[in-house]
Coordinates of C-alpha atoms in Angstrom, one line a residue:
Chain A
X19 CA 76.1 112.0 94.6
X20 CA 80.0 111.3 95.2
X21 CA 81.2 109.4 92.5
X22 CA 84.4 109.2 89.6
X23 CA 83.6 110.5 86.0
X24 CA 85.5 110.0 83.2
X25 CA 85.0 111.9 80.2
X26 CA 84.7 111.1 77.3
X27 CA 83.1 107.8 77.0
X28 CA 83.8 107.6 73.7
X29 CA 87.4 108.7 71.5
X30 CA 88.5 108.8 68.5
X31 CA 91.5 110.2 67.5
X32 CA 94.1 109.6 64.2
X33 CA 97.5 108.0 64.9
X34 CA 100.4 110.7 66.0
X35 CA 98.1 112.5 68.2
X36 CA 98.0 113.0 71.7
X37 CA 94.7 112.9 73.8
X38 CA 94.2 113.7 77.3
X39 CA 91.7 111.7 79.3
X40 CA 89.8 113.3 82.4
X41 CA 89.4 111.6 85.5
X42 CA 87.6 113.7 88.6
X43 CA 85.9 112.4 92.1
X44 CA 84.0 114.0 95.1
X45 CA 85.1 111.0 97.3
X46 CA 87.5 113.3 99.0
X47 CA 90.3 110.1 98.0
X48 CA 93.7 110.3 98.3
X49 CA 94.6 107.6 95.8
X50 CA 94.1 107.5 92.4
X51 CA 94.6 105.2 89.8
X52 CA 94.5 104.6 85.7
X53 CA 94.4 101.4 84.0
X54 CA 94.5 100.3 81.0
X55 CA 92.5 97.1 79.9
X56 CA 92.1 95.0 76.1
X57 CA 89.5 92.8 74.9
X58 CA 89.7 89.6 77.0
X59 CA 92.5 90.7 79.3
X60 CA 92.8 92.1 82.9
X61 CA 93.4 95.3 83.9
X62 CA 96.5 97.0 83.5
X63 CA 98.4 99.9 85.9
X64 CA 99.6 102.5 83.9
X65 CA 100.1 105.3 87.0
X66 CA 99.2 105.9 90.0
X67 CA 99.3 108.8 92.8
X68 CA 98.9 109.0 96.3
X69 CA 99.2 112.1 96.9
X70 CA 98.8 115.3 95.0
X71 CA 101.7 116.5 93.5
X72 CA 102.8 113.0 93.2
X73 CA 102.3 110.3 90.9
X74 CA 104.4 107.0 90.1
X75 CA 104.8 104.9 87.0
X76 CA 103.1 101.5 87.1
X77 CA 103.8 98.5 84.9
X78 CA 102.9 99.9 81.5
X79 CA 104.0 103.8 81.8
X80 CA 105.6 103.7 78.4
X81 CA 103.9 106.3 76.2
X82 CA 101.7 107.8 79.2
X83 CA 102.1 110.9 81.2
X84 CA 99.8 112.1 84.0
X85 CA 99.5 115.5 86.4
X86 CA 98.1 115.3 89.9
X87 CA 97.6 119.3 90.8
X88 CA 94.4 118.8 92.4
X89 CA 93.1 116.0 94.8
X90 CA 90.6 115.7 92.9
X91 CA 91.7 115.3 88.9
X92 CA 94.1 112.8 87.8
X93 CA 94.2 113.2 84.0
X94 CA 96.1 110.8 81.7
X95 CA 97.5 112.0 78.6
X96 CA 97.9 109.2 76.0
X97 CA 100.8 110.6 74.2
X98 CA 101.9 110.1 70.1
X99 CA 104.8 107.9 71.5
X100 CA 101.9 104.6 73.0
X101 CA 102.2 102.1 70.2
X102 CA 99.1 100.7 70.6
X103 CA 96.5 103.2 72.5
X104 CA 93.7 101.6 71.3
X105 CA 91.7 100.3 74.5
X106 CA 89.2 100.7 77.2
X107 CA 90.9 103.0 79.9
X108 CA 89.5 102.8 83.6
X109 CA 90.2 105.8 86.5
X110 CA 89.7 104.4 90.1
X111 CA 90.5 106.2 93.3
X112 CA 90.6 104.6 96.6
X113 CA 90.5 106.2 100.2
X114 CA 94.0 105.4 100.8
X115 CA 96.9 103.5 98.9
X116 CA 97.5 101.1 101.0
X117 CA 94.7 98.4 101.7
X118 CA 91.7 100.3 100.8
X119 CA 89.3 99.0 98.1
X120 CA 89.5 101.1 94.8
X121 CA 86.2 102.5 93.0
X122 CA 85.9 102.9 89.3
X123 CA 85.1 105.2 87.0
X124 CA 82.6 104.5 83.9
X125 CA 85.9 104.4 81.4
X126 CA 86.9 106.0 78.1
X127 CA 86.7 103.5 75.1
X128 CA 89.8 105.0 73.0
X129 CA 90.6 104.4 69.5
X130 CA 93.3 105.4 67.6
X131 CA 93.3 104.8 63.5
Chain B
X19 CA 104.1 82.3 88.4
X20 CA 101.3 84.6 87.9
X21 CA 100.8 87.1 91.1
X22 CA 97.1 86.4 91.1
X23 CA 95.5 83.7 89.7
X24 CA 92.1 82.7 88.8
X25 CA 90.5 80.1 86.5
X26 CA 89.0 81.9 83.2
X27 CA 86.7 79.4 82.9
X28 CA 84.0 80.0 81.5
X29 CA 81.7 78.8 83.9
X30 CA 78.0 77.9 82.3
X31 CA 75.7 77.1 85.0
X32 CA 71.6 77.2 84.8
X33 CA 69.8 79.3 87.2
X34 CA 69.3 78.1 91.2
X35 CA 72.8 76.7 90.3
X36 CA 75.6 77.0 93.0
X37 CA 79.4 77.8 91.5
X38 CA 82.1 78.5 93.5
X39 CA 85.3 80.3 92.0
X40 CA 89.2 80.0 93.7
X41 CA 91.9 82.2 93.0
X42 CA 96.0 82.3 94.7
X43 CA 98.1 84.6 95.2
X44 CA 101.7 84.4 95.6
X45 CA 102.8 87.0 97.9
X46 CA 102.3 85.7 101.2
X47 CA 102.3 89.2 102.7
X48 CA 99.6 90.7 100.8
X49 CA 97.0 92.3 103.2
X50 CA 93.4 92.7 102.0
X51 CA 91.6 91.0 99.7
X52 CA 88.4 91.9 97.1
X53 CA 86.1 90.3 94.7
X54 CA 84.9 92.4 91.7
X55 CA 82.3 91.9 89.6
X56 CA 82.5 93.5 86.4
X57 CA 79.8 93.5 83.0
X58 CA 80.7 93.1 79.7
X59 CA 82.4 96.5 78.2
X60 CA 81.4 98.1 81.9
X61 CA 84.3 99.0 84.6
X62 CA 84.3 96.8 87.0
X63 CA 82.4 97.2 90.9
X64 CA 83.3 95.9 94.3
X65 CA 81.3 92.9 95.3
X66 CA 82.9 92.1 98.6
X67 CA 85.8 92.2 101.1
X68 CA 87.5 89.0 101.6
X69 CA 88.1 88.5 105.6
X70 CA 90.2 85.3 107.7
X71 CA 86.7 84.9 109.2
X72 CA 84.8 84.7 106.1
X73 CA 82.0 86.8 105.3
X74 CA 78.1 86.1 103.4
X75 CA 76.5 89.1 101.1
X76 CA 73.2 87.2 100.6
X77 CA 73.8 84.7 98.1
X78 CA 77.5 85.4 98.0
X79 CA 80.1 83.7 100.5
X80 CA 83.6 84.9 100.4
X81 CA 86.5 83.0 102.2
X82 CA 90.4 83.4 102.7
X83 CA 93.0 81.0 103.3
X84 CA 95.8 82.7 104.1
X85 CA 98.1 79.2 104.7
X86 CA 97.5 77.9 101.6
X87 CA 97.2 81.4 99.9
X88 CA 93.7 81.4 97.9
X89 CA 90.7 83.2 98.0
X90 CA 87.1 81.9 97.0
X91 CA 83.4 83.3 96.0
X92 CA 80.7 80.9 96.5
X93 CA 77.7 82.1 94.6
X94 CA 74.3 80.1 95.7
X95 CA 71.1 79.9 93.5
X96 CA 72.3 81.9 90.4
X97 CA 70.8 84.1 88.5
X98 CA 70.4 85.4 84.9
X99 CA 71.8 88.2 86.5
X100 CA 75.3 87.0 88.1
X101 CA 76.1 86.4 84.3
X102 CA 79.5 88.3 84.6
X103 CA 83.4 88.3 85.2
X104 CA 85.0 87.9 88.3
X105 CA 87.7 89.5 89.3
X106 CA 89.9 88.6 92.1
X107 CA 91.9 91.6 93.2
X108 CA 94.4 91.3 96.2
X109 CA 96.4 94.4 97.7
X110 CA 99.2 95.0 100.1
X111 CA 102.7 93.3 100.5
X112 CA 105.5 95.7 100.9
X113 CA 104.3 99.1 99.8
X114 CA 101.6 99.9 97.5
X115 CA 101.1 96.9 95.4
X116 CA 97.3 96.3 94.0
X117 CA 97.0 93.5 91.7
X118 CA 93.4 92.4 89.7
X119 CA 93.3 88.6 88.6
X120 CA 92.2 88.4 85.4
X121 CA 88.9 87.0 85.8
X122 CA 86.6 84.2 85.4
X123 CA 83.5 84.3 83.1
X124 CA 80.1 83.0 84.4
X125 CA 77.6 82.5 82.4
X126 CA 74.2 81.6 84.0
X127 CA 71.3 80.0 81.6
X128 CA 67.8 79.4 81.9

């Protein structure tokens, strides 16, 4: 089945910490995409990469760092330096960049104590 | 002014209900246009394209307006089911630009 998985569904990790989130798809996509989304609020674009080997900040980069080696990963690291990484973190990829409707991955529920 | 707008609602309606949901958008270039549906601490999952024309997915009837920038979801005879959010997610104008609404909450009762 082609698909996105993120893994884990679940994390928990103490404050000062980084944590690396996977994101993988079969859909043979060029775009990728991680969001970031709190209780009650829409979603958020922390990166995104249209290519691989290339990857731009979105509107809430601050603390986040991604790699893009492989069309088909697009992990996000969530590094000591987020303030608040506590949230629900969504991968989607999308066929191409431009006008193309994105798919979702299943998320990764983090929280950081 | 918010890029994308939609009501939060929440919308209670009882089953066999019809509800209809708008959202705007500000940037008159933007280029194609989605509703997503997405379940309570789920990610969320394309529902439909939103064409000039107008299109129908069984119950649900999308429609754009492109001169008075807004897009709409008409949902007939609701069910249990439909109980969800809604988002409204419009994508284009000038470069990559993808942009969710933040979504209204329907709640459908017996």
């Amino acid at each position: 089945d082609g698909g996105i998985t993120q893994s884990p569904k679940y994390l928990f990790r103490k404050e000062g910490q980084n944590v690396t989130l996977s994101c993988e798809q079969n859909l043979n996509h060029d775009a990728m995409y991680w969001y970031r989304q709190d209780p009650g609020q829409g979603l958020r674009l922390i990166y995104y990469s249209q290519i691989v080997n290339d990857f731009q900040k979105g509107d809430i980069a601050e603390g986040y760092s991604v790699s893009r080696e492989k069309k088909e990963s697009f992990p996000l690291t969530v590094t000591s330096a987020q303030k608040n990484p506590t949230a629900f973190y969504l991968c989607a990829s999308a066929r191409t960049s431009r006008q193309d409707e994105q798919y979702f991955g299943p998320g990764t529920r983090l929280t950081v104590t | 002014r918010k890029e994308v707008e939609q009501d939060p609602g929440p919308f209670n309606v009882p089953e066999g209900a019809t509800v209809a949901f708008n959202c705007t958008y500000s940037n008159s270039a933007s280029q194609s246009f989605f509703w997503y549906r997405q379940d309570c601490r789920k990610e969320p999952k394309l529902l439909m394209s939103v064409y000039s024309s107008g299109n129908e997915d069984g119950r649900f009837t999308a429609q754009l307006n492109r001169a008075s920038q807004y897009i709409s979801l008409l949902i007939r005879d609701s069910k249990l089911s439909d109980s969800a959010t809604y988002l409204c997610v419009v994508n284009g104008g000038g470069g990559f630009k993808t942009i969710f609404g933040a979504g209204t909450r329907l709640f459908v009762k017996a």
